[in-house]
XYZ file of C-alpha atoms in Angstrom:
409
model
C 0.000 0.000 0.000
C 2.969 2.193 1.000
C 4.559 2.047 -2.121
C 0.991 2.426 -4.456
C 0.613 5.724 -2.088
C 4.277 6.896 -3.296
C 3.483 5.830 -6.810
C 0.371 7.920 -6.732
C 1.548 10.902 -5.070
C 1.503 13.048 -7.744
C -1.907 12.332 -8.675
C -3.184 12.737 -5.071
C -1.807 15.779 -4.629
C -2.671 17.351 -7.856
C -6.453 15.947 -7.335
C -6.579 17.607 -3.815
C -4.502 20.730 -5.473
C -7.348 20.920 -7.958
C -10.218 20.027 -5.265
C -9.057 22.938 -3.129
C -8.807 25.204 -6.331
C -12.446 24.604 -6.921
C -13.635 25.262 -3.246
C -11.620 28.539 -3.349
C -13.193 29.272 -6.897
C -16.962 28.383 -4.900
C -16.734 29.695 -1.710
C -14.573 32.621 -2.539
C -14.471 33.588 -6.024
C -12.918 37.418 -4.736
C -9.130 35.496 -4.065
C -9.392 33.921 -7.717
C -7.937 37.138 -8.848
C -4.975 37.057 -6.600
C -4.609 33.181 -7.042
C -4.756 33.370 -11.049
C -1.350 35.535 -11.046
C 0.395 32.131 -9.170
C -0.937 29.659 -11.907
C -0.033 31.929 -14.860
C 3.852 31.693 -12.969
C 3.387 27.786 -13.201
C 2.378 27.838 -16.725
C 5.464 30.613 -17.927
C 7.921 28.101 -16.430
C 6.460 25.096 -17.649
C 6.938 26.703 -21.584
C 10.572 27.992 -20.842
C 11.320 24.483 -19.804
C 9.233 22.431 -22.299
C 10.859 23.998 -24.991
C 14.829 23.713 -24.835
C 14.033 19.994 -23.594
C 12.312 19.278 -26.727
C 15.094 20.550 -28.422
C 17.892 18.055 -26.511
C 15.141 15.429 -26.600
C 14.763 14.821 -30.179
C 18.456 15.754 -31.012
C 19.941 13.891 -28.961
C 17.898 10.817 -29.599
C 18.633 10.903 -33.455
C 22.605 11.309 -32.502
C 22.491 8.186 -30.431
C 21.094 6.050 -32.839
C 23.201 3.122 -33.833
C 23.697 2.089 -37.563
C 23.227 -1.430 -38.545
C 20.744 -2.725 -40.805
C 21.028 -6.953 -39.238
C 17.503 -5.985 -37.540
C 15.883 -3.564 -40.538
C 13.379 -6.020 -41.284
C 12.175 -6.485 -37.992
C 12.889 -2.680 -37.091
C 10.751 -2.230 -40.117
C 8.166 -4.205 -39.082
C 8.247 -2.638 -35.581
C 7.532 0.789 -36.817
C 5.016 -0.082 -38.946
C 3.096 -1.962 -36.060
C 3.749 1.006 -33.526
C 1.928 3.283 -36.559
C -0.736 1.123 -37.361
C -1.348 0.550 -33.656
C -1.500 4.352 -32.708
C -3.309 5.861 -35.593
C -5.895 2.625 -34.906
C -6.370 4.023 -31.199
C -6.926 7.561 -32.461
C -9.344 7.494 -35.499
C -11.141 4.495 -32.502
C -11.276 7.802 -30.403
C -12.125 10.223 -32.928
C -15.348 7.692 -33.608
C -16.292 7.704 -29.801
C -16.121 11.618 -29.231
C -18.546 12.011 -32.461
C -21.024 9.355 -30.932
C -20.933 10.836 -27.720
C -20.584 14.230 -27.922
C -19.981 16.976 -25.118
C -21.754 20.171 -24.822
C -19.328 23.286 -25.560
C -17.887 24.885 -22.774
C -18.659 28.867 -22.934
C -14.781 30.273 -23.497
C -13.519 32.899 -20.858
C -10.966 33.814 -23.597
C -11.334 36.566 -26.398
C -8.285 35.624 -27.351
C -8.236 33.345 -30.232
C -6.691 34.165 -33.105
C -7.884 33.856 -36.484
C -7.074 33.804 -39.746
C -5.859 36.894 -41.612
C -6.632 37.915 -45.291
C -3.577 37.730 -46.232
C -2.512 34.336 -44.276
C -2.195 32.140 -47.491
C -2.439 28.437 -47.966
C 0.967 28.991 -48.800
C 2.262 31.252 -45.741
C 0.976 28.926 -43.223
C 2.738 26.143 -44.661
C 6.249 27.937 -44.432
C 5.486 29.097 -41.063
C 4.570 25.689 -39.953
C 7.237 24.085 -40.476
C 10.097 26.718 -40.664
C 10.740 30.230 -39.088
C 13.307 32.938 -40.617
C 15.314 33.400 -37.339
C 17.541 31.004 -35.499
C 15.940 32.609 -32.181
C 12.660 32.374 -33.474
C 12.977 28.754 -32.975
C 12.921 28.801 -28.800
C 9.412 29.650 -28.754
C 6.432 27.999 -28.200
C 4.860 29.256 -31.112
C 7.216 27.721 -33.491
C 7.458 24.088 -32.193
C 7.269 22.345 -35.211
C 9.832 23.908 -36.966
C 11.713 23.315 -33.320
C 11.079 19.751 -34.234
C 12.307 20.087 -37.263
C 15.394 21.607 -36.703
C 16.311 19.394 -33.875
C 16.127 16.572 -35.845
C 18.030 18.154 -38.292
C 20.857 18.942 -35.901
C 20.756 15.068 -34.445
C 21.131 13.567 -38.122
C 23.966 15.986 -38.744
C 26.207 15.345 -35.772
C 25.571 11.561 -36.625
C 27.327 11.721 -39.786
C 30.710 13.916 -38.477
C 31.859 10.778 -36.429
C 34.325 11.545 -33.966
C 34.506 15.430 -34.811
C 31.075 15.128 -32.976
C 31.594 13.669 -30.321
C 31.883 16.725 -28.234
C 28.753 18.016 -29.477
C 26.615 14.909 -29.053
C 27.759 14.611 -25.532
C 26.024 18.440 -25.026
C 23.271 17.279 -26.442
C 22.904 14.223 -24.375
C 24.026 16.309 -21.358
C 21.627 19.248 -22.375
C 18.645 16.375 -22.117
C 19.369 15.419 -18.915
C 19.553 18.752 -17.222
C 16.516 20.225 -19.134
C 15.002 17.000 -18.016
C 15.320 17.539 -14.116
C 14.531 21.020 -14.571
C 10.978 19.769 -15.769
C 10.765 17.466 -13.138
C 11.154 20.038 -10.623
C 9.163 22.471 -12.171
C 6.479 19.813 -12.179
C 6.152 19.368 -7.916
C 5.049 23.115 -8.247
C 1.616 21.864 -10.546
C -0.645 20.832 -7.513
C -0.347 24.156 -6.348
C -0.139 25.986 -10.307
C -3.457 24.131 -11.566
C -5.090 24.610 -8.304
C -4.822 28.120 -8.602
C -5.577 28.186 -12.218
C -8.410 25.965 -11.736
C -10.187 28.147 -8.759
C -10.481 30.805 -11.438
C -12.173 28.996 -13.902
C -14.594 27.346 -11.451
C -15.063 31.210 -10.207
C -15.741 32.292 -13.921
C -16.983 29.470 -15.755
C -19.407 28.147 -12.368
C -20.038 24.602 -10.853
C -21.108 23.663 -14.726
C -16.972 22.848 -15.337
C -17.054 19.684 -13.128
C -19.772 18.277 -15.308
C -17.627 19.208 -18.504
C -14.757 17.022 -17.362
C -16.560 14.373 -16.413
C -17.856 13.060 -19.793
C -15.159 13.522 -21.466
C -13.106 11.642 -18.433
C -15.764 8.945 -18.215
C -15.199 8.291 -22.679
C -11.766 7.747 -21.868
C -12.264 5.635 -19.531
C -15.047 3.541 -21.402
C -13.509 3.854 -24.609
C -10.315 2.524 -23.158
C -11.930 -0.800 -21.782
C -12.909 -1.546 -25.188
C -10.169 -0.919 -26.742
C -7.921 -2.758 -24.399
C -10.460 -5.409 -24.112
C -11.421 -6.083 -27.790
C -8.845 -4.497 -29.848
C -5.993 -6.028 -27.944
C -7.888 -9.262 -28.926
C -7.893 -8.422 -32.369
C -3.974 -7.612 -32.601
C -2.933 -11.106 -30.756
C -5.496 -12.933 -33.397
C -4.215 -11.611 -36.134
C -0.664 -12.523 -35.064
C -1.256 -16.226 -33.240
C -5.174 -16.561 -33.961
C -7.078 -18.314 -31.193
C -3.906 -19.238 -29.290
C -2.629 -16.252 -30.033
C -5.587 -14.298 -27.742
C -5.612 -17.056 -24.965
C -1.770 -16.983 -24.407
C -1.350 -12.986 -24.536
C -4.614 -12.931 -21.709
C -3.327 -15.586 -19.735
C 0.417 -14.035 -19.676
C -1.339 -10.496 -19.690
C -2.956 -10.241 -16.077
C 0.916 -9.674 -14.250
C 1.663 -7.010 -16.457
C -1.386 -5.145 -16.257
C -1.388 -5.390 -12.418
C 2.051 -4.291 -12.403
C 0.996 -1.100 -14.775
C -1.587 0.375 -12.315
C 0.134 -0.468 -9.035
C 3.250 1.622 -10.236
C 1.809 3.917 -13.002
C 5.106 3.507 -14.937
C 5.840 1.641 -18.462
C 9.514 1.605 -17.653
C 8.434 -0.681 -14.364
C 6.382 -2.946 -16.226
C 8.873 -3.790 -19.284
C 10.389 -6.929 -17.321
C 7.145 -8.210 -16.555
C 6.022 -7.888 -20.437
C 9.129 -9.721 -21.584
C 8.440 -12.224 -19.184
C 4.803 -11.915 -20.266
C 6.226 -12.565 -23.948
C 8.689 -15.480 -23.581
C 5.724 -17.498 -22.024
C 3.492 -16.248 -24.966
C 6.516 -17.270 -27.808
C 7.637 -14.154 -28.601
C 11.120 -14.752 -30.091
C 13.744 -13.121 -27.591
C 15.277 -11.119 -31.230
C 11.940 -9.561 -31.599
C 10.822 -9.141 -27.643
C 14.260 -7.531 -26.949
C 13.850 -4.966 -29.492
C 9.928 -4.115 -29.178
C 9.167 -4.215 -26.029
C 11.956 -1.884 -24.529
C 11.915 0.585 -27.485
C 8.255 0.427 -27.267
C 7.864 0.923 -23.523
C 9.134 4.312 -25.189
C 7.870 4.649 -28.484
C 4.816 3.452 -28.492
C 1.855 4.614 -26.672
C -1.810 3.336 -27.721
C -3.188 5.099 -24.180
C -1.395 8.353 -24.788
C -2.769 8.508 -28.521
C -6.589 8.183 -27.086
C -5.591 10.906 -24.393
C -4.107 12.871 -27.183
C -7.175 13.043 -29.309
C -9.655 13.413 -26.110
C -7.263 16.166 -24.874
C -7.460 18.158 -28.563
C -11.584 17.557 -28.364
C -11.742 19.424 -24.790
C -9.833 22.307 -26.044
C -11.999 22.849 -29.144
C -15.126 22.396 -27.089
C -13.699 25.233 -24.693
C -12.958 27.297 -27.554
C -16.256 26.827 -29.302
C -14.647 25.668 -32.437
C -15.254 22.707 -34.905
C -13.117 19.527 -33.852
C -14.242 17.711 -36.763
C -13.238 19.718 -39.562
C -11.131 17.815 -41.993
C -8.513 19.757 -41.383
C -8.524 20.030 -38.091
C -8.681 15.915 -37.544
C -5.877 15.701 -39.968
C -3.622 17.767 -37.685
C -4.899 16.045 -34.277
C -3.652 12.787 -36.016
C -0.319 14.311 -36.815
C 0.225 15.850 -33.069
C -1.132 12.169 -31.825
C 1.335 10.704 -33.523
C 3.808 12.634 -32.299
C 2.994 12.925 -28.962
C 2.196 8.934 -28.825
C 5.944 8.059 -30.627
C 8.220 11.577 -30.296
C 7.350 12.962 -27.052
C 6.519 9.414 -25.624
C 10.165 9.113 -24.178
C 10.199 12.348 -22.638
C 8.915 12.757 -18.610
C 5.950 14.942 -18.940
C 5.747 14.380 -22.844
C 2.170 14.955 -23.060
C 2.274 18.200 -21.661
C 4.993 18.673 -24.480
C 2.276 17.445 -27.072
C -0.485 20.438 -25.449
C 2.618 22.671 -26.026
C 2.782 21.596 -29.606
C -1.148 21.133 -29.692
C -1.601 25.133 -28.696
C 1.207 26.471 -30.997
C -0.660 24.387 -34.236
C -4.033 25.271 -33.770
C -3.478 28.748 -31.888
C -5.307 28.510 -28.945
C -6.190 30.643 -26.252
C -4.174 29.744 -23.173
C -7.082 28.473 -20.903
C -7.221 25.528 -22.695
C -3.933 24.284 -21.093
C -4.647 23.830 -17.574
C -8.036 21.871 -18.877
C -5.764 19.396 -21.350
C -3.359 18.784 -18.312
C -5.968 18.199 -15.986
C -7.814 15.622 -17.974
C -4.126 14.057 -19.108
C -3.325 13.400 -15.268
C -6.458 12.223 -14.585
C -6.548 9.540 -17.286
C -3.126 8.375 -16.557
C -3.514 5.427 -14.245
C -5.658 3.332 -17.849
C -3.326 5.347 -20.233
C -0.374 3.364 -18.735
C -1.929 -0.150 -18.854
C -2.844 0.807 -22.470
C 0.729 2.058 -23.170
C 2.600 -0.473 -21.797
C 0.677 -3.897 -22.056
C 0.110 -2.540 -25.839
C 4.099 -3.525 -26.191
C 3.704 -7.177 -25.595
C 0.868 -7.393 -28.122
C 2.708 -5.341 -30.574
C 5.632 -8.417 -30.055
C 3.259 -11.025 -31.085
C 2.194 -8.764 -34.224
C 5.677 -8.040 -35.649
C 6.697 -11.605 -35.110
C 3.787 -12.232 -37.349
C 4.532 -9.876 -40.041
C 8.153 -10.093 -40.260
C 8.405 -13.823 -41.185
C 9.722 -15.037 -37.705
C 8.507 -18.299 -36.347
C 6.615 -18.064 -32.898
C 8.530 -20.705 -30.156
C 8.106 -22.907 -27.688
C 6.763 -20.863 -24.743
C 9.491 -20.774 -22.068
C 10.282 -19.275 -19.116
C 11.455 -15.763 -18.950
C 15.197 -15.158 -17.398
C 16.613 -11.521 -16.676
């Protein structure tokens, strides 16, 4: 119990940050005005340190990739399963949100921005993706072309060999550092959201608990049935009947083990134990399953798309215009793969999700809410989603399932 308490800690005390917040914003809507200034602090630090670890993040990540092409076809096969899987999850979500839809939230933002005359097809493209000064680049409002650039930078100091090694060492130190100064600025987000959330409960009224809740209780749902039947699905079309008895059987440790310490990285052993009894070849589990305890993120792609849905309903705009679902599938993909090995990386995806659509900063401190709050099923999704995945790319690269045997490590 002890150590489920410590696990959850940072749930608890965000849920009794945010509780407190709203009996403030009830009982005494006249200190929401002196509370709002503390959760506006919270959110400034949380971009000035989102943004420079994005940065290291994806640079460094690139730079440390090894070449070798012995595993290509499986690594081939791996990414192709960790897309399938993801964009599967989403356009599942996407379905459930338009079936069950949530009344708009009035906004208690004017500021929105739209769309200029002279804001071309063209224009927005080349702003997207690139900006015209190198300093441009360390700001929220640019993170794609961040992206971009980091990923740029990573590929380039892999090619210069040893005359890089200097420089990849920054970047891999620059990751580390930027990543404890998130951490730390994180402990500080009971106390930021609770403030923020006082004033929208002050503004918005009592109505706001109601808004969270449906969308909350979709995930939730919608996340059953996807772990329940879709999982189902994957280890059918990799083993067939067997296939969905073994990966339920060996599933049950794994999935305990996901909620008890809300972590992926905790519950890889148990999923390569998990596949070894299954058949999983130890070529293909060794690969997957740890890169995809990283990469690959079916819970975090349904939270991605419910998170986008809450901010356009508090905005008043259309979620389900074309172009709009296109880009939600784009930022869930990156958030579910990209961002997926960063602490905090769905916060990093709202980053990205406000720069690309433009939206009024009230929408954050809803999207991080809701992300928290979903985390505990996210994680079983995420990480139990890794040994499945196994079973799949054995399937589709050729390799031969095995005898099931005991897992040693």
């Amino acid at each position: 119990m002890k150590t489920i308490l410590q696990n959850y800690s940072g749930i608890i005390l965000l849920l009794a940050g945010i509780m407190i917040g709203s009996l403030i914003g009830i009982f005494s809507p006249n200190m929401v005005n002196y509370l709002k200034p503390v959760g506006d602090i919270f959110l400034n630090l949380l971009f000035v340190s989102v943004v420079p670890l994005v940065y290291f993040a994806v640079a460094n990540s690139i730079a440390s990739v090894e070449q070798g092409g012995k595993f290509g076809k499986i690594i081939f096969a791996m990414i192709f399963t960790f897309l399938l899987f993801i964009i599967i999850a989403a356009l599942f979500t996407i379905a459930v949100v338009y079936l069950f839809p949530t009344e708009a939230l009035p906004s208690t933002s004017k500021e929105i921005i739209e769309n200029t005359a002279d804001d071309t097809w063209g224009n927005r493209i080349v702003s997207f993706f690139t900006v015209g000064e190198f300093t441009e680049l360390f700001s929220r409002k640019n993170m794609v072309a961040l992206l971009i650039f980091a990923f740029l930078t990573g590929t380039a100091s892999r090619k210069t060999d040893e005359a890089g090694t200097v420089f990849r060492n920054f970047l891999s130190s620059g990751y580390e550092v930027m990543k404890e100064l998130l951490l730390l600025v994180m402990k500080a987000a009971p106390i930021g959201l609770g403030a923020y959330f006082a004033y929208q409960v002050a503004t918005v009224g009592p109505q706001l608990f109601g808004f969270y809740a449906k969308p909350l209780g979709l995930y939730y749902v919608a996340g059953l049935v996807y772990f329940l039947v879709f999982f189902s699905l994957y280890a059918f079309a990799a083993k067939g009947k067997d296939g969905v008895q073994k990966f339920w059987k060996n599933n049950i440790y794994p999935s305990l083990t996901a909620i008890s310490t809300c972590s992926s990285f905790a519950t890889m052993p148990t999923n390569l134990q998990a596949a070894a009894k299954i058949g999983v070849p130890d070529t293909i589990a060794n690969i997957v399953i740890p890169i995809g305890s990283t990469l690959h993120k079916n819970g975090s792609s349904m939270s991605s798309i419910i998170k986008i849905y809450v901010a356009f309903l508090i905005i008043g705009k259309d979620f389900f215009d074309p172009m709009n679902l296109l880009l939600a599938l784009g930022i869930t993909i990156f958030v579910s793969i990209v961002a997926g090995g960063i602490p905090n990386g769905g916060y990093i995806g709202e980053m990205l999700m406000i720069s690309v659509y433009q939206l009024p900063q009230e929408a954050i401190p809803a999207v991080m809410i809701i992300g928290t709050l979903v985390d505990p099923l996210a994680t079983v999704l995420n990480s139990t989603g890794d040994t499945v995945a196994a079973m799949f790319v054995t399937r589709i690269s050729g390799e031969k399932f095995e005898e099931p045997k005991e897992f040693v490590g």
